[in-house]
PDB file of C-alpha atoms in Angstrom:
ATOM      1  CA  UNK A   1       1.434 -26.911  42.204  1.00 45.00           C
ATOM      2  CA  UNK A   2       4.850 -28.325  42.063  1.00 53.00           C
ATOM      3  CA  UNK A   3       5.137 -26.963  45.986  1.00 69.00           C
ATOM      4  CA  UNK A   4       3.191 -26.412  49.145  1.00 85.00           C
ATOM      5  CA  UNK A   5       2.663 -22.691  48.928  1.00 94.00           C
ATOM      6  CA  UNK A   6       4.622 -20.578  52.128  1.00 95.00           C
ATOM      7  CA  UNK A   7       2.023 -17.191  51.645  1.00 96.00           C
ATOM      8  CA  UNK A   8      -0.721 -17.334  53.604  1.00 94.00           C
ATOM      9  CA  UNK A   9      -3.827 -17.824  51.182  1.00 95.00           C
ATOM     10  CA  UNK A  10      -7.317 -18.194  51.885  1.00 94.00           C
ATOM     11  CA  UNK A  11     -10.218 -18.243  49.567  1.00 90.00           C
ATOM     12  CA  UNK A  12     -13.169 -15.280  49.384  1.00 73.00           C
ATOM     13  CA  UNK A  13     -12.169 -12.986  52.067  1.00 71.00           C
ATOM     14  CA  UNK A  14     -13.277 -10.052  52.567  1.00 77.00           C
ATOM     15  CA  UNK A  15     -11.686  -6.608  51.503  1.00 82.00           C
ATOM     16  CA  UNK A  16     -12.716  -4.671  54.199  1.00 84.00           C
ATOM     17  CA  UNK A  17     -10.824  -1.574  54.517  1.00 88.00           C
ATOM     18  CA  UNK A  18      -8.785  -2.783  51.162  1.00 90.00           C
ATOM     19  CA  UNK A  19     -12.355  -2.484  49.430  1.00 93.00           C
ATOM     20  CA  UNK A  20     -11.849   0.953  48.363  1.00 95.00           C
ATOM     21  CA  UNK A  21      -7.629   0.757  47.179  1.00 96.00           C
ATOM     22  CA  UNK A  22      -8.773  -1.954  45.183  1.00 96.00           C
ATOM     23  CA  UNK A  23     -11.211  -0.576  43.460  1.00 97.00           C
ATOM     24  CA  UNK A  24      -8.894   1.695  42.566  1.00 98.00           C
ATOM     25  CA  UNK A  25      -6.035  -0.357  40.772  1.00 98.00           C
ATOM     26  CA  UNK A  26      -7.969  -2.742  39.057  1.00 98.00           C
ATOM     27  CA  UNK A  27      -9.478   0.566  37.489  1.00 98.00           C
ATOM     28  CA  UNK A  28      -5.871   1.405  36.672  1.00 99.00           C
ATOM     29  CA  UNK A  29      -5.220  -2.327  34.936  1.00 99.00           C
ATOM     30  CA  UNK A  30      -8.183  -2.143  32.999  1.00 99.00           C
ATOM     31  CA  UNK A  31      -7.012   1.158  31.783  1.00 99.00           C
ATOM     32  CA  UNK A  32      -3.681   0.093  30.127  1.00 98.00           C
ATOM     33  CA  UNK A  33      -3.148  -1.889  27.023  1.00 99.00           C
ATOM     34  CA  UNK A  34      -2.442  -6.172  28.259  1.00 99.00           C
ATOM     35  CA  UNK A  35       0.445  -6.208  26.242  1.00 99.00           C
ATOM     36  CA  UNK A  36       2.689  -3.467  27.337  1.00 99.00           C
ATOM     37  CA  UNK A  37       1.819  -4.856  30.655  1.00 99.00           C
ATOM     38  CA  UNK A  38       3.324  -7.740  29.943  1.00 99.00           C
ATOM     39  CA  UNK A  39       6.823  -6.673  28.136  1.00 99.00           C
ATOM     40  CA  UNK A  40       7.563  -3.749  30.970  1.00 99.00           C
ATOM     41  CA  UNK A  41       6.660  -5.781  34.350  1.00 99.00           C
ATOM     42  CA  UNK A  42       8.415  -9.238  32.556  1.00 99.00           C
ATOM     43  CA  UNK A  43       4.901 -11.000  33.307  1.00 99.00           C
ATOM     44  CA  UNK A  44       3.336 -13.096  30.363  1.00 99.00           C
ATOM     45  CA  UNK A  45      -0.005 -12.161  29.186  1.00 99.00           C
ATOM     46  CA  UNK A  46      -2.074 -14.933  28.100  1.00 99.00           C
ATOM     47  CA  UNK A  47      -4.474 -13.993  25.598  1.00 98.00           C
ATOM     48  CA  UNK A  48      -7.194 -17.235  26.023  1.00 98.00           C
ATOM     49  CA  UNK A  49      -7.473 -17.388  30.207  1.00 98.00           C
ATOM     50  CA  UNK A  50      -6.822 -13.246  29.397  1.00 99.00           C
ATOM     51  CA  UNK A  51      -4.273 -13.607  32.450  1.00 99.00           C
ATOM     52  CA  UNK A  52      -0.990 -12.316  33.727  1.00 99.00           C
ATOM     53  CA  UNK A  53       0.960 -14.743  35.022  1.00 99.00           C
ATOM     54  CA  UNK A  54       2.720 -13.561  37.975  1.00 99.00           C
ATOM     55  CA  UNK A  55       5.894 -14.044  40.079  1.00 99.00           C
ATOM     56  CA  UNK A  56       5.434 -13.502  44.012  1.00 98.00           C
ATOM     57  CA  UNK A  57       7.987 -14.154  45.988  1.00 98.00           C
ATOM     58  CA  UNK A  58       9.082 -17.170  43.363  1.00 98.00           C
ATOM     59  CA  UNK A  59       4.757 -18.415  43.763  1.00 98.00           C
ATOM     60  CA  UNK A  60       2.979 -18.314  40.776  1.00 98.00           C
ATOM     61  CA  UNK A  61      -0.061 -15.807  40.991  1.00 99.00           C
ATOM     62  CA  UNK A  62      -2.542 -15.220  37.836  1.00 99.00           C
ATOM     63  CA  UNK A  63      -3.870 -11.621  37.519  1.00 99.00           C
ATOM     64  CA  UNK A  64      -6.956 -11.979  36.009  1.00 99.00           C
ATOM     65  CA  UNK A  65      -7.606  -9.035  32.886  1.00 99.00           C
ATOM     66  CA  UNK A  66      -9.511  -6.372  32.856  1.00 99.00           C
ATOM     67  CA  UNK A  67     -11.173  -7.170  36.060  1.00 98.00           C
ATOM     68  CA  UNK A  68      -8.120  -7.698  38.251  1.00 98.00           C
ATOM     69  CA  UNK A  69      -8.645 -11.360  39.705  1.00 97.00           C
ATOM     70  CA  UNK A  70      -6.063 -12.626  41.811  1.00 98.00           C
ATOM     71  CA  UNK A  71      -5.685 -16.473  42.289  1.00 98.00           C
ATOM     72  CA  UNK A  72      -2.541 -18.184  43.485  1.00 98.00           C
ATOM     73  CA  UNK A  73      -1.784 -20.498  40.261  1.00 98.00           C
ATOM     74  CA  UNK A  74      -4.407 -23.320  39.373  1.00 96.00           C
ATOM     75  CA  UNK A  75      -6.377 -22.601  42.468  1.00 97.00           C
ATOM     76  CA  UNK A  76      -9.334 -20.251  44.009  1.00 95.00           C
ATOM     77  CA  UNK A  77      -7.144 -19.597  46.758  1.00 97.00           C
ATOM     78  CA  UNK A  78      -6.326 -15.717  47.051  1.00 96.00           C
ATOM     79  CA  UNK A  79      -2.997 -13.486  48.874  1.00 95.00           C
ATOM     80  CA  UNK A  80      -3.394 -10.796  51.372  1.00 93.00           C
ATOM     81  CA  UNK A  81      -4.954  -7.750  49.414  1.00 94.00           C
ATOM     82  CA  UNK A  82      -2.181  -5.853  50.123  1.00 94.00           C
ATOM     83  CA  UNK A  83      -0.576  -8.542  48.057  1.00 96.00           C
ATOM     84  CA  UNK A  84      -2.778  -8.769  45.633  1.00 97.00           C
ATOM     85  CA  UNK A  85      -3.078  -4.661  45.841  1.00 98.00           C
ATOM     86  CA  UNK A  86       0.444  -4.141  45.495  1.00 98.00           C
ATOM     87  CA  UNK A  87       0.413  -7.627  42.309  1.00 99.00           C
ATOM     88  CA  UNK A  88      -2.076  -4.721  40.121  1.00 99.00           C
ATOM     89  CA  UNK A  89      -0.650  -1.703  40.548  1.00 99.00           C
ATOM     90  CA  UNK A  90       2.920  -3.790  39.680  1.00 99.00           C
ATOM     91  CA  UNK A  91       1.294  -4.301  36.745  1.00 99.00           C
ATOM     92  CA  UNK A  92      -0.277  -0.944  35.429  1.00 99.00           C
ATOM     93  CA  UNK A  93       2.756   1.003  36.869  1.00 99.00           C
ATOM     94  CA  UNK A  94       6.073  -1.018  35.679  1.00 99.00           C
ATOM     95  CA  UNK A  95       7.581   1.373  32.282  1.00 99.00           C
ATOM     96  CA  UNK A  96      10.481  -1.884  32.119  1.00 99.00           C
ATOM     97  CA  UNK A  97      13.149   0.342  32.760  1.00 99.00           C
ATOM     98  CA  UNK A  98      16.192  -1.631  33.669  1.00 98.00           C
ATOM     99  CA  UNK A  99      17.629  -2.656  37.429  1.00 98.00           C
ATOM    100  CA  UNK A 100      20.213  -1.028  38.745  1.00 97.00           C
ATOM    101  CA  UNK A 101      21.795  -3.537  40.993  1.00 95.00           C
ATOM    102  CA  UNK A 102      22.408  -0.537  43.319  1.00 97.00           C
ATOM    103  CA  UNK A 103      19.987  -0.702  46.544  1.00 98.00           C
ATOM    104  CA  UNK A 104      18.905   2.140  49.329  1.00 98.00           C
ATOM    105  CA  UNK A 105      17.376   2.146  52.030  1.00 98.00           C
ATOM    106  CA  UNK A 106      13.677   3.716  52.118  1.00 98.00           C
ATOM    107  CA  UNK A 107      13.810   6.941  52.515  1.00 98.00           C
ATOM    108  CA  UNK A 108      15.919   7.012  49.342  1.00 98.00           C
ATOM    109  CA  UNK A 109      13.175   6.688  47.520  1.00 99.00           C
ATOM    110  CA  UNK A 110      10.363   9.742  46.419  1.00 98.00           C
ATOM    111  CA  UNK A 111       8.897  10.693  49.178  1.00 97.00           C
ATOM    112  CA  UNK A 112      10.129   8.241  50.987  1.00 98.00           C
ATOM    113  CA  UNK A 113      11.088  10.253  54.482  1.00 97.00           C
ATOM    114  CA  UNK A 114       7.777  11.087  54.281  1.00 95.00           C
ATOM    115  CA  UNK A 115       6.686   7.402  55.859  1.00 94.00           C
ATOM    116  CA  UNK A 116       9.930   6.151  56.638  1.00 97.00           C
ATOM    117  CA  UNK A 117       9.154   6.157  60.562  1.00 96.00           C
ATOM    118  CA  UNK A 118       6.241   3.768  59.461  1.00 96.00           C
ATOM    119  CA  UNK A 119       8.447   1.623  57.207  1.00 98.00           C
ATOM    120  CA  UNK A 120      10.783   1.389  60.179  1.00 98.00           C
ATOM    121  CA  UNK A 121       8.485   0.458  62.433  1.00 98.00           C
ATOM    122  CA  UNK A 122       6.533  -2.392  60.576  1.00 97.00           C
ATOM    123  CA  UNK A 123       9.507  -4.073  58.331  1.00 98.00           C
ATOM    124  CA  UNK A 124      12.472  -3.172  59.753  1.00 98.00           C
ATOM    125  CA  UNK A 125      12.194  -3.649  63.843  1.00 97.00           C
ATOM    126  CA  UNK A 126      10.477  -6.680  63.842  1.00 97.00           C
ATOM    127  CA  UNK A 127      13.565  -7.927  61.121  1.00 98.00           C
ATOM    128  CA  UNK A 128      15.628  -7.144  63.416  1.00 97.00           C
ATOM    129  CA  UNK A 129      13.901  -8.468  66.688  1.00 96.00           C
ATOM    130  CA  UNK A 130      12.835 -11.553  64.764  1.00 96.00           C
ATOM    131  CA  UNK A 131      16.908 -12.410  63.355  1.00 97.00           C
ATOM    132  CA  UNK A 132      18.878  -9.977  65.135  1.00 95.00           C
ATOM    133  CA  UNK A 133      20.115 -12.161  67.387  1.00 92.00           C
ATOM    134  CA  UNK A 134      20.531 -15.221  64.505  1.00 94.00           C
ATOM    135  CA  UNK A 135      21.387 -13.886  61.299  1.00 96.00           C
ATOM    136  CA  UNK A 136      21.965 -17.352  60.169  1.00 95.00           C
ATOM    137  CA  UNK A 137      18.369 -18.471  60.260  1.00 96.00           C
ATOM    138  CA  UNK A 138      17.342 -15.075  57.575  1.00 97.00           C
ATOM    139  CA  UNK A 139      18.626 -16.738  54.895  1.00 97.00           C
ATOM    140  CA  UNK A 140      16.824 -20.991  55.823  1.00 96.00           C
ATOM    141  CA  UNK A 141      13.423 -18.601  56.177  1.00 97.00           C
ATOM    142  CA  UNK A 142      13.661 -16.812  52.759  1.00 98.00           C
ATOM    143  CA  UNK A 143      14.560 -20.064  51.382  1.00 97.00           C
ATOM    144  CA  UNK A 144      10.768 -21.350  50.349  1.00 97.00           C
ATOM    145  CA  UNK A 145      10.306 -17.959  48.500  1.00 98.00           C
ATOM    146  CA  UNK A 146      13.383 -18.227  46.023  1.00 98.00           C
ATOM    147  CA  UNK A 147      16.185 -16.768  48.766  1.00 98.00           C
ATOM    148  CA  UNK A 148      19.177 -14.904  46.966  1.00 98.00           C
ATOM    149  CA  UNK A 149      22.210 -15.069  49.897  1.00 97.00           C
ATOM    150  CA  UNK A 150      23.887 -11.574  49.201  1.00 97.00           C
ATOM    151  CA  UNK A 151      27.188 -11.921  50.553  1.00 91.00           C
ATOM    152  CA  UNK A 152      28.929  -8.352  49.363  1.00 91.00           C
ATOM    153  CA  UNK A 153      29.527  -6.352  51.995  1.00 88.00           C
ATOM    154  CA  UNK A 154      29.459  -6.777  56.315  1.00 90.00           C
ATOM    155  CA  UNK A 155      26.003  -8.426  57.962  1.00 94.00           C
ATOM    156  CA  UNK A 156      24.351 -11.527  56.565  1.00 97.00           C
ATOM    157  CA  UNK A 157      21.851 -10.279  53.088  1.00 98.00           C
ATOM    158  CA  UNK A 158      19.615 -12.476  51.049  1.00 98.00           C
ATOM    159  CA  UNK A 159      17.320 -10.759  48.142  1.00 99.00           C
ATOM    160  CA  UNK A 160      14.262 -11.754  47.481  1.00 99.00           C
ATOM    161  CA  UNK A 161      11.886 -10.736  44.194  1.00 99.00           C
ATOM    162  CA  UNK A 162       8.795  -9.773  45.217  1.00 99.00           C
ATOM    163  CA  UNK A 163       7.808  -9.138  41.473  1.00 99.00           C
ATOM    164  CA  UNK A 164      10.021  -9.932  38.862  1.00 99.00           C
ATOM    165  CA  UNK A 165      11.428  -6.432  38.486  1.00 99.00           C
ATOM    166  CA  UNK A 166      11.484  -5.635  41.781  1.00 99.00           C
ATOM    167  CA  UNK A 167      14.290  -7.056  44.469  1.00 99.00           C
ATOM    168  CA  UNK A 168      13.992  -6.611  47.899  1.00 99.00           C
ATOM    169  CA  UNK A 169      17.984  -6.843  50.075  1.00 99.00           C
ATOM    170  CA  UNK A 170      17.009  -8.021  53.481  1.00 98.00           C
ATOM    171  CA  UNK A 171      19.900  -7.025  55.753  1.00 98.00           C
ATOM    172  CA  UNK A 172      20.658  -8.211  59.401  1.00 98.00           C
ATOM    173  CA  UNK A 173      23.779  -7.416  61.440  1.00 96.00           C
ATOM    174  CA  UNK A 174      24.142  -8.763  64.954  1.00 92.00           C
ATOM    175  CA  UNK A 175      24.229  -6.710  68.165  1.00 83.00           C
ATOM    176  CA  UNK A 176      27.025  -6.673  70.598  1.00 81.00           C
ATOM    177  CA  UNK A 177      28.082  -5.568  74.272  1.00 79.00           C
ATOM    178  CA  UNK A 178      27.625  -2.284  72.543  1.00 84.00           C
ATOM    179  CA  UNK A 179      25.322  -2.319  70.200  1.00 88.00           C
ATOM    180  CA  UNK A 180      21.312  -3.959  69.504  1.00 93.00           C
ATOM    181  CA  UNK A 181      21.052  -5.630  66.315  1.00 95.00           C
ATOM    182  CA  UNK A 182      20.252  -3.948  63.497  1.00 97.00           C
ATOM    183  CA  UNK A 183      18.431  -4.853  60.329  1.00 98.00           C
ATOM    184  CA  UNK A 184      17.470  -2.749  56.694  1.00 98.00           C
ATOM    185  CA  UNK A 185      15.341  -3.311  54.464  1.00 98.00           C
ATOM    186  CA  UNK A 186      17.031  -1.830  51.039  1.00 99.00           C
ATOM    187  CA  UNK A 187      15.620  -1.381  47.514  1.00 99.00           C
ATOM    188  CA  UNK A 188      17.213  -1.516  44.044  1.00 99.00           C
ATOM    189  CA  UNK A 189      16.818   2.556  43.513  1.00 99.00           C
ATOM    190  CA  UNK A 190      14.951   1.484  39.659  1.00 99.00           C
ATOM    191  CA  UNK A 191      12.119   0.365  42.286  1.00 99.00           C
ATOM    192  CA  UNK A 192       9.493   3.418  41.915  1.00 99.00           C
ATOM    193  CA  UNK A 193       9.381   2.700  37.833  1.00 99.00           C
ATOM    194  CA  UNK A 194       7.784   0.048  39.326  1.00 99.00           C
ATOM    195  CA  UNK A 195       5.666   0.652  42.295  1.00 99.00           C
ATOM    196  CA  UNK A 196       4.445   4.070  43.975  1.00 98.00           C
ATOM    197  CA  UNK A 197       6.745   4.855  47.184  1.00 98.00           C
ATOM    198  CA  UNK A 198       3.422   4.113  48.957  1.00 96.00           C
ATOM    199  CA  UNK A 199       3.037   0.860  47.839  1.00 98.00           C
ATOM    200  CA  UNK A 200       6.183  -0.022  48.902  1.00 98.00           C
ATOM    201  CA  UNK A 201       5.951   0.751  52.235  1.00 96.00           C
ATOM    202  CA  UNK A 202       3.271  -2.756  52.138  1.00 92.00           C
ATOM    203  CA  UNK A 203       7.172  -4.885  52.158  1.00 92.00           C
ATOM    204  CA  UNK A 204       6.753  -4.908  55.675  1.00 96.00           C
ATOM    205  CA  UNK A 205       4.142  -8.085  54.441  1.00 96.00           C
ATOM    206  CA  UNK A 206       7.266  -9.596  53.657  1.00 97.00           C
ATOM    207  CA  UNK A 207       8.670  -9.751  57.413  1.00 97.00           C
ATOM    208  CA  UNK A 208       5.619 -10.644  58.326  1.00 96.00           C
ATOM    209  CA  UNK A 209       6.003 -13.615  56.029  1.00 96.00           C
ATOM    210  CA  UNK A 210       9.599 -13.880  56.603  1.00 96.00           C
ATOM    211  CA  UNK A 211       9.140 -13.748  60.390  1.00 94.00           C
ATOM    212  CA  UNK A 212       5.813 -16.154  60.400  1.00 88.00           C
ATOM    213  CA  UNK A 213       7.352 -18.995  58.209  1.00 66.00           C
ATOM    214  CA  UNK A 214       7.662 -22.263  60.101  1.00 44.00           C
ATOM    215  CA  UNK A 215      10.294 -23.683  58.360  1.00 49.00           C
ATOM    216  CA  UNK A 216      11.787 -21.245  60.328  1.00 46.00           C
ATOM    217  CA  UNK A 217      13.859 -23.057  63.335  1.00 47.00           C
ATOM    218  CA  UNK A 218      13.991 -21.170  66.532  1.00 43.00           C
ATOM    219  CA  UNK A 219      15.448 -23.148  69.761  1.00 36.00           C
TER     220      UNK A 219
END
């Protein structure tokens, strides 16, 4: 491995409540053609090892086919089960649609209003709490995950690629005497070509990773 992984990893953990969802996702993966999935997702498929290489937050993972076993490349370590599920679902759902580079809020995704309250609570508010008083620390925290500064518009922004064709825009606006800090997580308008809106709600795991990143320097 070329660098120490910044994404939390573990060995042979128990899926517990994620077991059924993981099984459903693996069956969907097994039903698809690996060559088509590789083209549509931008994730190379190695016929010799029968596995995809998936770049997630600038970290390389392998996903076996047809079993759908997810490991950090070259190890027996696994990421959070929620990441495993959406990684597998990404491969199975991707249709190759081009990115639009137009960022929209979660509620503007297909059926996004139904999940927006929960998404705001788990993904957006913790982001504002962690970085609202010091927005400049957001790019620092995002750097180990391939964060790209986003300089358009107001506030402090950084783009993270959850997967090769799922960019996420994290934004922070500092507060003042009248208004508290604000945050948002925005999606390319093509996002539903790659993940279901409910899967995209799991982006709150990225917020958790960012806010717990040990490289984030707090005073």
